[in-house]
CSV table of C-alpha atoms in Angstrom, one decimal:
chain,number,residue,atom,x,y,z
A,12,MET,CA,0.0,0.0,0.0
A,13,ALA,CA,3.0,2.3,-0.4
A,14,ALA,CA,1.6,3.9,-3.5
A,15,ALA,CA,-1.7,4.7,-1.7
A,16,ASP,CA,0.2,6.1,1.2
A,17,GLU,CA,2.2,8.4,-1.0
A,18,LEU,CA,-0.9,9.5,-2.8
A,19,ALA,CA,-2.6,10.3,0.5
A,20,PHE,CA,0.3,12.3,1.7
A,21,HIS,CA,0.5,14.4,-1.4
A,22,GLU,CA,-3.2,15.1,-1.4
A,23,PHE,CA,-3.0,16.2,2.2
A,24,GLU,CA,-0.3,18.8,1.3
A,25,GLU,CA,-2.3,20.0,-1.7
A,26,ALA,CA,-5.4,20.3,0.4
A,27,THR,CA,-3.7,22.4,3.0
A,28,ASN,CA,-2.2,24.6,0.3
A,29,LEU,CA,-5.6,25.1,-1.2
A,30,LEU,CA,-7.0,26.0,2.2
A,31,ALA,CA,-4.3,28.5,2.9
A,32,GLU,CA,-5.0,30.2,-0.4
A,33,THR,CA,-8.8,30.3,-0.1
A,34,PRO,CA,-9.6,30.8,3.6
A,35,ASP,CA,-13.2,31.7,3.1
A,36,ALA,CA,-15.9,30.9,5.5
A,37,PRO,CA,-18.3,28.9,3.2
A,38,THR,CA,-16.3,25.8,3.6
A,39,THR,CA,-17.3,25.6,7.2
A,40,SER,CA,-20.7,27.2,7.3
A,41,ARG,CA,-22.2,25.0,4.5
A,42,SER,CA,-20.8,21.9,6.0
A,43,ASP,CA,-22.0,22.8,9.4
A,44,GLN,CA,-25.5,22.6,8.1
A,45,VAL,CA,-24.9,19.3,6.3
A,46,THR,CA,-23.0,17.5,9.1
A,47,PRO,CA,-24.4,18.7,12.3
A,48,GLN,CA,-22.4,16.2,14.3
A,49,GLY,CA,-19.5,18.5,14.5
A,50,HIS,CA,-16.6,17.4,12.5
A,51,VAL,CA,-15.8,19.8,9.7
A,52,ALA,CA,-16.0,18.1,6.3
A,53,VAL,CA,-14.1,20.1,3.9
A,54,ALA,CA,-15.4,19.8,0.4
A,55,MET,CA,-12.3,20.1,-1.7
A,56,GLY,CA,-12.0,20.1,-5.5
A,57,SER,CA,-9.1,17.7,-5.5
A,58,GLY,CA,-11.3,14.8,-4.4
A,59,GLY,CA,-9.7,11.7,-3.0
A,60,SER,CA,-10.5,9.9,0.2
A,61,TYR,CA,-9.1,11.1,3.5
A,62,GLY,CA,-8.4,9.0,6.5
A,63,ALA,CA,-10.0,9.8,9.8
A,64,GLU,CA,-7.0,11.5,11.4
A,65,GLU,CA,-6.5,13.6,8.3
A,66,MET,CA,-10.1,14.8,8.6
A,67,GLU,CA,-9.5,15.9,12.2
A,68,GLU,CA,-6.4,17.8,11.2
A,69,GLU,CA,-8.3,19.4,8.4
A,70,GLY,CA,-10.9,20.4,10.9
A,71,ASP,CA,-8.2,22.0,13.1
A,72,LYS,CA,-6.7,23.8,10.2
A,73,THR,CA,-10.0,25.2,9.0
A,74,ALA,CA,-10.8,26.3,12.5
A,75,LEU,CA,-7.6,28.1,12.7
A,76,LEU,CA,-7.9,29.6,9.3
A,77,GLN,CA,-11.4,30.8,10.1
A,78,GLU,CA,-10.0,32.7,13.1
A,79,GLU,CA,-7.4,34.3,11.0
A,80,LYS,CA,-9.4,35.3,8.0
A,81,PRO,CA,-9.8,39.1,7.6
A,82,GLN,CA,-13.1,40.3,9.1
A,83,PRO,CA,-15.0,43.1,7.5
A,84,GLY,CA,-14.6,46.4,9.3
A,85,PHE,CA,-16.9,47.2,12.2
A,86,TRP,CA,-18.4,50.1,10.3
A,87,THR,CA,-19.8,47.8,7.6
A,88,PHE,CA,-23.1,46.1,7.7
A,89,GLY,CA,-21.5,42.8,6.8
A,90,TYR,CA,-19.6,42.8,10.1
A,91,TYR,CA,-22.8,42.8,12.1
A,92,GLN,CA,-24.4,40.3,9.7
A,93,SER,CA,-21.8,37.8,10.7
A,94,PHE,CA,-23.3,37.8,14.2
A,95,PHE,CA,-26.7,36.7,12.8
A,96,ASP,CA,-25.5,33.9,10.6
A,97,VAL,CA,-27.7,31.3,12.2
A,98,ASP,CA,-30.6,29.1,11.0
A,99,THR,CA,-33.8,28.3,12.8
A,100,SER,CA,-32.6,24.7,13.5
A,101,GLN,CA,-29.3,26.0,15.0
A,102,VAL,CA,-31.1,28.4,17.4
A,103,LEU,CA,-33.5,25.7,18.5
A,104,ASP,CA,-30.6,23.4,19.0
A,105,ARG,CA,-28.8,25.9,21.2
A,106,ILE,CA,-31.9,26.5,23.2
A,107,ARG,CA,-32.3,22.8,23.8
A,108,GLY,CA,-28.7,22.6,24.8
A,109,SER,CA,-29.1,25.3,27.4
A,110,LEU,CA,-32.2,23.7,28.9
A,111,LEU,CA,-30.3,20.4,29.5
A,112,PRO,CA,-26.8,21.1,30.7
A,113,ARG,CA,-24.6,18.1,31.0
A,114,PRO,CA,-21.3,17.9,32.8
A,115,GLY,CA,-19.2,16.9,29.9
A,116,HIS,CA,-20.8,19.1,27.3
A,117,ASN,CA,-19.4,22.6,27.3
A,118,PHE,CA,-22.0,24.9,25.7
A,119,VAL,CA,-19.5,27.0,23.8
A,120,ARG,CA,-17.5,24.1,22.4
A,121,HIS,CA,-20.4,21.8,21.8
A,122,TYR,CA,-23.2,24.0,20.5
A,123,LEU,CA,-21.6,27.3,19.5
A,124,ARG,CA,-18.6,25.8,17.8
A,125,ASN,CA,-16.9,29.1,16.8
A,126,ARG,CA,-20.1,30.6,15.5
A,127,PRO,CA,-21.7,32.6,18.3
A,128,ASP,CA,-24.7,34.6,17.4
A,129,LEU,CA,-26.4,37.7,18.8
A,130,TYR,CA,-29.9,36.7,17.7
A,131,GLY,CA,-30.5,34.3,20.6
A,132,PRO,CA,-29.3,36.5,23.5
A,133,PHE,CA,-31.1,39.6,22.1
A,134,TRP,CA,-34.5,38.1,21.5
A,135,ILE,CA,-34.4,35.8,24.6
A,136,CYS,CA,-33.8,38.9,26.7
A,137,ALA,CA,-36.6,40.8,25.0
A,138,THR,CA,-39.0,37.9,25.4
A,139,LEU,CA,-38.1,37.4,29.1
A,140,ALA,CA,-38.6,41.1,29.8
A,141,PHE,CA,-42.0,41.2,28.3
A,142,VAL,CA,-43.1,37.9,29.7
A,143,LEU,CA,-42.0,39.1,33.2
A,144,ALA,CA,-44.1,42.3,32.9
A,145,VAL,CA,-47.1,40.5,31.4
A,146,THR,CA,-47.3,37.7,33.9
A,147,GLY,CA,-46.5,40.1,36.8
A,148,ASN,CA,-49.6,42.0,35.7
A,149,LEU,CA,-51.6,38.8,35.3
A,150,THR,CA,-51.0,38.0,39.0
A,151,LEU,CA,-52.6,41.3,39.8
A,152,VAL,CA,-55.6,40.3,37.7
A,153,LEU,CA,-55.8,36.9,39.5
A,154,ALA,CA,-55.4,38.6,42.9
A,155,GLN,CA,-58.3,41.0,42.0
A,156,ARG,CA,-60.4,38.0,41.2
A,157,ARG,CA,-59.8,36.5,44.6
A,158,ASP,CA,-60.1,39.8,46.5
A,159,PRO,CA,-62.3,42.3,44.7
A,160,SER,CA,-61.0,45.2,46.8
A,161,VAL,CA,-57.7,45.1,45.0
A,162,ARG,CA,-57.5,47.7,42.4
A,163,TYR,CA,-56.2,46.6,39.0
A,164,SER,CA,-53.9,48.8,37.0
A,165,PRO,CA,-51.8,48.0,33.9
A,166,GLN,CA,-48.5,48.9,35.6
A,167,PHE,CA,-46.8,49.7,32.4
A,168,HIS,CA,-43.7,51.0,34.1
A,169,LYS,CA,-42.8,47.5,34.9
A,170,VAL,CA,-42.0,46.8,31.3
A,171,THR,CA,-39.3,49.5,31.4
A,172,VAL,CA,-37.9,48.1,34.6
A,173,ALA,CA,-37.9,44.6,33.3
A,174,GLY,CA,-36.2,45.5,30.1
A,175,ILE,CA,-33.5,47.5,31.6
A,176,THR,CA,-32.8,44.9,34.3
A,177,ILE,CA,-32.6,41.9,32.0
A,178,TYR,CA,-30.6,43.7,29.3
A,179,CYS,CA,-28.1,45.1,31.8
A,180,TYR,CA,-27.6,41.7,33.4
A,181,ALA,CA,-27.3,39.8,30.2
A,182,TRP,CA,-24.8,42.2,28.6
A,183,LEU,CA,-22.8,43.8,31.4
A,184,VAL,CA,-22.2,40.7,33.5
A,185,PRO,CA,-20.7,38.8,30.6
A,186,LEU,CA,-18.6,41.9,29.8
A,187,ALA,CA,-17.2,41.9,33.3
A,188,LEU,CA,-16.7,38.2,33.3
A,189,TRP,CA,-14.9,38.3,30.0
A,190,GLY,CA,-12.7,41.2,31.2
A,191,PHE,CA,-11.8,39.3,34.4
A,192,LEU,CA,-10.9,36.1,32.5
A,193,ARG,CA,-8.8,38.0,30.0
A,194,TRP,CA,-6.9,39.7,32.8
A,195,ARG,CA,-6.3,36.4,34.5
A,196,LYS,CA,-5.2,34.7,31.4
A,197,GLY,CA,-2.7,37.4,30.4
A,198,VAL,CA,-1.3,37.0,27.0
A,199,ARG,CA,-2.0,33.3,26.4
A,200,GLU,CA,-4.5,34.0,23.7
A,201,ARG,CA,-4.4,30.6,21.9
A,202,VAL,CA,-5.5,28.7,25.0
A,203,GLY,CA,-7.5,31.7,26.1
A,204,PRO,CA,-10.9,32.1,27.5
A,205,TYR,CA,-14.0,32.6,25.3
A,206,THR,CA,-14.5,35.7,23.2
A,207,LEU,CA,-16.9,38.3,24.4
A,208,LEU,CA,-19.5,37.2,22.0
A,209,GLU,CA,-19.3,33.6,23.2
A,210,THR,CA,-19.7,34.8,26.8
A,211,VAL,CA,-22.7,36.9,25.9
A,212,CYS,CA,-24.1,34.0,24.0
A,213,VAL,CA,-23.8,31.6,27.0
A,214,TYR,CA,-25.5,34.0,29.3
A,215,GLY,CA,-28.2,34.9,26.8
A,216,TYR,CA,-29.1,31.3,26.2
A,217,SER,CA,-28.9,30.4,29.8
A,218,LEU,CA,-31.7,32.9,30.5
A,219,PHE,CA,-34.1,30.9,28.3
A,220,VAL,CA,-35.1,28.5,31.0
A,221,PHE,CA,-36.6,31.4,33.0
A,222,ILE,CA,-39.2,32.1,30.3
A,223,PRO,CA,-41.4,29.1,31.0
A,224,THR,CA,-40.6,29.4,34.7
A,225,VAL,CA,-42.0,32.9,34.8
A,226,VAL,CA,-45.2,31.7,33.2
A,227,LEU,CA,-45.4,28.9,35.8
A,228,TRP,CA,-45.1,31.5,38.5
A,229,LEU,CA,-48.7,32.3,37.9
A,230,THR,CA,-49.7,29.3,40.1
A,231,PRO,CA,-51.0,30.8,43.3
A,232,VAL,CA,-49.2,28.2,45.5
A,233,PRO,CA,-46.1,29.9,47.0
A,234,TRP,CA,-44.0,26.8,47.7
A,235,LEU,CA,-44.6,25.6,44.2
A,236,GLN,CA,-43.4,28.9,42.9
A,237,TRP,CA,-40.2,28.7,44.8
A,238,LEU,CA,-39.7,25.1,43.7
A,239,PHE,CA,-40.0,26.1,40.0
A,240,GLY,CA,-37.6,29.0,40.6
A,241,ALA,CA,-35.1,26.7,42.3
A,242,VAL,CA,-35.2,24.2,39.4
A,243,ALA,CA,-34.8,26.9,36.8
A,244,LEU,CA,-32.0,28.5,38.7
A,245,GLY,CA,-30.3,25.1,39.1
A,246,LEU,CA,-30.5,24.3,35.4
A,247,SER,CA,-29.4,27.8,34.3
A,248,ALA,CA,-26.5,28.1,36.8
A,249,ALA,CA,-25.4,24.5,36.0
A,250,GLY,CA,-25.1,25.4,32.3
A,251,LEU,CA,-23.0,28.4,33.2
A,252,VAL,CA,-20.7,26.5,35.6
A,253,PHE,CA,-20.1,23.6,33.2
A,254,THR,CA,-19.2,26.1,30.5
A,255,LEU,CA,-16.9,28.1,32.6
A,256,TRP,CA,-15.2,25.2,34.5
A,257,PRO,CA,-12.7,24.2,31.7
A,258,VAL,CA,-11.5,27.8,31.6
A,259,VAL,CA,-11.1,28.5,35.3
A,260,ARG,CA,-9.8,25.1,36.4
A,261,GLU,CA,-6.3,25.9,35.3
A,262,ASP,CA,-6.3,28.9,37.6
A,263,SER,CA,-5.7,28.7,41.3
A,264,ARG,CA,-8.4,26.9,43.2
A,265,LEU,CA,-9.3,30.0,45.3
A,266,VAL,CA,-9.9,32.1,42.2
A,267,ALA,CA,-11.9,29.4,40.5
A,268,VAL,CA,-14.2,28.8,43.3
A,269,ALA,CA,-14.6,32.5,44.0
A,270,LEU,CA,-15.5,33.2,40.4
A,271,LEU,CA,-17.9,30.4,40.0
A,272,SER,CA,-19.7,31.2,43.2
A,273,ALA,CA,-19.9,34.9,42.2
A,274,VAL,CA,-21.5,33.8,38.9
A,275,VAL,CA,-24.0,31.6,40.6
A,276,LEU,CA,-24.8,34.2,43.2
A,277,LEU,CA,-25.4,36.9,40.6
A,278,HIS,CA,-27.7,34.6,38.8
A,279,ALA,CA,-29.6,33.7,41.9
A,280,LEU,CA,-29.9,37.4,42.8
A,281,LEU,CA,-31.5,38.1,39.4
A,282,ALA,CA,-34.0,35.2,39.8
A,283,VAL,CA,-35.0,36.1,43.3
A,284,GLY,CA,-35.1,39.8,42.6
A,285,CYS,CA,-37.4,39.3,39.6
A,286,LYS,CA,-39.6,37.0,41.6
A,287,LEU,CA,-40.0,39.4,44.5
A,288,TYR,CA,-40.4,42.6,42.4
A,289,PHE,CA,-42.8,41.4,39.6
A,290,PHE,CA,-44.8,38.9,41.7
A,291,GLN,CA,-45.3,40.7,44.9
A,292,PRO,CA,-47.7,39.0,47.3
A,293,LEU,CA,-50.2,41.7,47.7
A,294,PRO,CA,-50.6,43.1,51.2
A,295,SER,CA,-53.7,45.0,52.1
A,296,GLU,CA,-51.9,48.3,51.7
A,297,ARG,CA,-52.3,47.8,48.0
A,298,VAL,CA,-56.0,48.6,48.4
A,299,ALA,CA,-55.6,52.3,47.6
A,300,PRO,CA,-58.8,54.2,47.4
A,301,ALA,CA,-56.9,57.4,48.3
A,302,PRO,CA,-56.4,60.0,45.7
A,303,PRO,CA,-53.0,60.0,44.0
A,304,ALA,CA,-51.9,63.2,45.7
A,305,LEU,CA,-51.7,61.6,49.1
A,306,SER,CA,-49.5,58.5,48.4
A,307,PRO,CA,-46.9,59.0,45.7
A,308,ALA,CA,-44.9,55.9,46.4
A,309,SER,CA,-46.0,52.5,47.5
A,310,PRO,CA,-44.1,51.5,50.7
A,311,THR,CA,-44.0,47.8,49.8
A,312,LEU,CA,-41.6,48.0,46.9
A,313,PRO,CA,-38.1,46.8,47.6
A,314,GLY,CA,-36.0,49.9,48.2
A,315,SER,CA,-33.3,49.0,45.7
A,316,LEU,CA,-35.7,48.5,42.8
A,317,ALA,CA,-38.0,51.5,43.4
A,318,THR,CA,-38.2,53.4,40.1
B,26,MET,CA,-46.1,65.5,-2.2
B,27,ALA,CA,-43.0,66.2,-4.3
B,28,GLU,CA,-45.0,67.5,-7.2
B,29,ALA,CA,-46.7,70.2,-5.1
B,30,ALA,CA,-44.0,72.8,-6.0
B,31,GLU,CA,-44.4,72.6,-9.7
B,32,SER,CA,-45.1,76.2,-10.5
B,33,PRO,CA,-46.3,79.1,-8.4
B,34,GLY,CA,-49.1,80.0,-10.7
B,35,ASP,CA,-50.8,76.6,-10.4
B,36,ARG,CA,-50.6,76.5,-6.7
B,37,GLU,CA,-54.3,76.4,-6.1
B,38,THR,CA,-54.9,73.6,-8.5
B,39,ALA,CA,-51.7,71.6,-7.9
B,40,SER,CA,-51.7,71.2,-4.1
B,41,PRO,CA,-55.1,69.4,-3.5
B,42,ARG,CA,-54.4,66.8,-6.2
B,43,PRO,CA,-51.2,65.2,-4.6
B,44,LEU,CA,-52.9,65.2,-1.2
B,45,MET,CA,-55.9,63.3,-2.6
B,46,ARG,CA,-53.6,61.0,-4.4
B,47,ASP,CA,-51.6,60.3,-1.3
B,48,LEU,CA,-54.8,59.8,0.7
B,49,LYS,CA,-56.0,57.4,-1.9
B,50,ALA,CA,-52.7,55.5,-1.8
B,51,VAL,CA,-53.0,55.2,2.0
B,52,GLY,CA,-56.6,54.0,1.7
B,53,LYS,CA,-55.6,51.4,-0.9
B,54,LYS,CA,-53.0,50.1,1.4
B,55,PHE,CA,-55.4,49.9,4.3
B,56,MET,CA,-57.6,47.7,2.1
B,57,HIS,CA,-54.6,45.5,1.2
B,58,VAL,CA,-54.0,45.0,4.9
B,59,LEU,CA,-57.6,44.2,5.7
B,60,TYR,CA,-57.7,41.6,2.9
B,61,PRO,CA,-54.2,40.3,2.8
B,62,ARG,CA,-53.3,38.7,-0.5
B,63,LYS,CA,-49.9,38.1,-2.0
B,64,SER,CA,-49.5,41.4,-3.8
B,65,ASN,CA,-46.7,43.8,-4.0
B,66,THR,CA,-48.5,47.0,-3.6
B,67,LEU,CA,-47.5,47.6,0.0
B,68,LEU,CA,-43.9,46.8,-0.8
B,69,ARG,CA,-43.6,48.7,-4.1
B,70,ASP,CA,-45.1,52.1,-3.2
B,71,TRP,CA,-44.2,52.3,0.4
B,72,ASP,CA,-45.1,55.3,2.5
B,73,LEU,CA,-45.0,56.0,6.2
B,74,TRP,CA,-48.1,58.3,6.4
B,75,GLY,CA,-50.4,55.3,7.2
B,76,PRO,CA,-48.2,54.0,10.0
B,77,LEU,CA,-47.9,57.4,11.4
B,78,ILE,CA,-51.7,58.0,11.4
B,79,LEU,CA,-52.3,54.6,13.0
B,80,CYS,CA,-49.6,55.0,15.6
B,81,VAL,CA,-50.8,58.4,16.7
B,82,THR,CA,-54.4,57.1,16.8
B,83,LEU,CA,-53.4,54.1,18.9
B,84,ALA,CA,-51.2,56.2,21.2
B,85,LEU,CA,-54.0,58.8,21.7
B,86,MET,CA,-56.5,56.1,22.6
B,87,LEU,CA,-54.1,54.1,24.9
B,88,GLN,CA,-52.5,56.9,26.9
B,89,ARG,CA,-53.4,57.0,30.5
B,90,SER,CA,-55.6,59.8,31.7
B,91,SER,CA,-53.9,62.5,33.8
B,92,LEU,CA,-55.7,61.3,36.9
B,93,ASP,CA,-53.8,58.1,37.0
B,94,SER,CA,-50.9,57.9,39.4
B,95,GLU,CA,-47.5,57.9,37.7
B,96,LYS,CA,-46.6,54.5,39.0
B,97,ASP,CA,-49.4,52.2,38.1
B,98,GLY,CA,-51.1,53.4,35.1
B,99,GLY,CA,-51.1,52.4,31.5
B,100,PRO,CA,-48.5,53.6,29.0
B,101,GLN,CA,-48.1,57.2,28.2
B,102,PHE,CA,-48.4,58.6,24.7
B,103,ALA,CA,-44.6,58.7,24.2
B,104,GLU,CA,-44.2,55.1,25.5
B,105,VAL,CA,-46.6,53.8,22.9
B,106,PHE,CA,-44.9,55.7,20.2
B,107,VAL,CA,-41.5,54.5,21.3
B,108,ILE,CA,-42.6,50.9,21.5
B,109,VAL,CA,-44.2,51.0,18.0
B,110,TRP,CA,-41.4,52.7,16.2
B,111,PHE,CA,-38.4,51.3,18.0
B,112,GLY,CA,-40.1,47.9,17.8
B,113,ALA,CA,-40.6,48.2,14.0
B,114,VAL,CA,-37.0,49.5,13.5
B,115,THR,CA,-35.6,46.6,15.6
B,116,ILE,CA,-37.6,44.0,13.7
B,117,THR,CA,-36.5,45.5,10.4
B,118,LEU,CA,-32.9,45.5,11.4
B,119,ASN,CA,-33.2,41.9,12.6
B,120,SER,CA,-34.7,40.9,9.3
B,121,LYS,CA,-32.0,42.5,7.3
B,122,LEU,CA,-29.2,41.1,9.5
B,123,LEU,CA,-30.6,37.6,9.0
B,124,GLY,CA,-30.2,38.1,5.3
B,125,GLY,CA,-33.6,39.2,4.2
B,126,ASN,CA,-33.8,41.2,0.9
B,127,ILE,CA,-36.4,43.7,1.9
B,128,SER,CA,-35.5,47.3,2.1
B,129,PHE,CA,-35.6,49.2,5.4
B,130,PHE,CA,-38.5,51.5,4.7
B,131,GLN,CA,-40.5,48.8,3.0
B,132,SER,CA,-40.4,46.7,6.1
B,133,LEU,CA,-41.3,49.7,8.3
B,134,CYS,CA,-44.2,50.4,6.0
B,135,VAL,CA,-45.5,46.8,6.2
B,136,LEU,CA,-45.2,46.6,10.0
B,137,GLY,CA,-46.8,49.9,10.4
B,138,TYR,CA,-49.8,49.3,8.2
B,139,CYS,CA,-50.4,45.9,9.8
B,140,ILE,CA,-51.2,47.6,13.0
B,141,LEU,CA,-54.5,48.6,11.4
B,142,PRO,CA,-56.4,45.5,12.7
B,143,LEU,CA,-55.2,46.2,16.2
B,144,THR,CA,-56.3,49.8,16.0
B,145,VAL,CA,-59.7,48.6,15.0
B,146,ALA,CA,-59.6,46.3,18.0
B,147,MET,CA,-58.8,49.3,20.2
B,148,VAL,CA,-61.8,51.3,18.9
B,149,VAL,CA,-64.1,48.3,19.5
B,150,CYS,CA,-62.6,47.8,23.0
B,151,ARG,CA,-63.3,51.4,23.9
B,152,LEU,CA,-66.9,51.0,22.8
B,153,VAL,CA,-67.3,47.8,24.7
B,154,LEU,CA,-65.9,49.4,27.8
B,155,LEU,CA,-68.7,51.9,27.8
B,156,ALA,CA,-71.0,49.1,28.7
B,157,GLU,CA,-71.2,47.5,32.1
B,158,PRO,CA,-68.0,46.0,33.3
B,159,GLY,CA,-67.9,42.3,34.1
B,160,PRO,CA,-66.6,39.0,32.9
B,161,ILE,CA,-68.7,39.1,29.6
B,162,ASN,CA,-67.2,42.5,28.9
B,163,PHE,CA,-63.7,41.0,29.3
B,164,ILE,CA,-64.4,37.9,27.2
B,165,VAL,CA,-65.7,40.0,24.4
B,166,ARG,CA,-62.7,42.2,24.4
B,167,LEU,CA,-60.3,39.2,24.7
B,168,PHE,CA,-62.0,37.6,21.7
B,169,VAL,CA,-61.8,40.8,19.6
B,170,VAL,CA,-58.2,41.5,20.4
B,171,ALA,CA,-57.2,37.8,19.8
B,172,VAL,CA,-58.8,37.8,16.4
B,173,MET,CA,-57.2,41.1,15.4
B,174,PHE,CA,-53.8,39.9,16.7
B,175,VAL,CA,-54.0,36.8,14.5
B,176,TRP,CA,-55.1,39.0,11.6
B,177,SER,CA,-52.1,41.4,12.0
B,178,ILE,CA,-49.7,38.5,12.1
B,179,VAL,CA,-51.2,36.8,9.1
B,180,ALA,CA,-51.2,40.1,7.2
B,181,SER,CA,-47.6,41.0,8.0
B,182,THR,CA,-46.3,37.5,7.4
B,183,ALA,CA,-47.9,37.4,4.0
B,184,PHE,CA,-45.8,40.3,3.0
B,185,LEU,CA,-42.6,39.7,5.0
B,186,ALA,CA,-42.0,36.0,4.9
B,187,ASP,CA,-41.1,35.8,1.3
B,188,SER,CA,-38.2,38.1,1.7
B,189,GLN,CA,-36.3,35.7,4.0
B,190,PRO,CA,-34.3,32.6,3.1
B,191,PRO,CA,-36.4,29.5,3.8
B,192,ASN,CA,-34.3,28.2,6.7
B,193,ARG,CA,-34.6,31.4,8.7
B,194,LYS,CA,-38.3,32.3,8.2
B,195,ALA,CA,-39.2,31.4,11.8
B,196,LEU,CA,-36.4,33.5,13.1
B,197,ALA,CA,-37.6,36.6,11.2
B,198,VAL,CA,-41.3,36.0,12.0
B,199,TYR,CA,-41.0,35.5,15.8
B,200,PRO,CA,-40.1,39.1,16.6
B,201,VAL,CA,-43.1,40.2,14.6
B,202,PHE,CA,-45.2,37.9,16.8
B,203,LEU,CA,-43.7,39.4,19.9
B,204,PHE,CA,-44.3,43.0,18.7
B,205,TYR,CA,-48.0,42.5,18.0
B,206,PHE,CA,-48.4,40.5,21.2
B,207,VAL,CA,-47.1,43.4,23.2
B,208,ILE,CA,-49.4,45.9,21.4
B,209,SER,CA,-52.3,43.5,21.9
B,210,TRP,CA,-51.5,43.2,25.6
B,211,MET,CA,-51.5,47.0,25.9
B,212,ILE,CA,-54.9,47.2,24.2
B,213,LEU,CA,-56.4,44.4,26.3
B,214,THR,CA,-55.2,45.8,29.6
B,215,PHE,CA,-56.5,49.3,28.9
B,216,THR,CA,-58.7,50.4,31.7
B,217,PRO,CA,-60.4,53.8,31.5
B,218,GLN,CA,-60.4,55.7,34.8
């Protein structure tokens, strides 16, 4: 089989030369749709059959080349279009991956695969903000049904509060996390942490599990509400921890544990804060027949979230 | 309105004609929204007068009265305006970023005109609210708003879905769904004081 070996070797060289000359994205994006399992099948003009290890090396080479290809400038529309280069099936796949975190599966490596998107984080945050405001208002409707003295009001300001809270959390916290990880990693960029976009993506998709949870918070049974919240928080935080663990485990144990607990704590704060602010159990002070001039602010709002 | 400044001598005869023509164009587009068919009229001769009229009408009807306390009331005029226009712009940008081949203003035009069913729902709700409050009142309003919500989505999807590549249609249509859902929610929860 010496002749076949020699042929294989030559084709491999030719293939890498061709890749080096034409490092354009379509080789990976098309094949990503065709072979969703993950290995990059490079469709080369100089046919031939590749062995399994050559395939993996090709995959590595194309991944490297994809990182090095010249990006369009940030002032062009094409630059931002590259962040929305996803299909419906891919978005649904990523959502499914965030709902069921598994210890071995790193969200970034397994689902994003060098192609993070902004569509998911942006629209999941928008949906969550509106769902929070709408279901929070619905609990007021249900409370009025139980206790007719409660006065119903549309509470439109809660939409603004929800939007600002969710968007700030889902975009500023990843920014801080990314900055911190970059600072810890120093200059080792090759083995570096995730890019900013990947961090934003992980956070954005991890918030998806809260959307059905918020709807389930309509049930009037308090301990059930806290149970749903705990389950959702567990799933969401687990996804974040499993994704961040490969990056922080090389650091000192103290920093790793501190970072992961800070991430989980912030996530828990968000969940509990939203639950308490948008789904307030209504005390009798809410019954406000007084004219507006007398009571400008409700005393039951948590001080930190008063608008 | 560009032809209005043709010549100073003809000012009395020239200015009413473009206004009537524009009004007729707006009215024709309203008809196209109410009976959505696959036609290109909305896309080809886009204009933003219709969306502006609809948005102002909706915001005027939805704004809270001045007696409402600031904290708990419905949306203010500016809030409705911001939601409608920023929502439409965001959806348009989203559609273009996903690779749709519809122009910016065409998309704004379609989204704005398809608010017409919901504006009709708002008018009907206000009339129904004049009657005695109660569960039947609410059920009637819910039914009307739900039907108009579906009508809006069907009308806008008929125009917008074709401009997207087939494997991304759902990604482009979902924000439209969210947009009209929020507007429907504002209409349904409107309570007069």
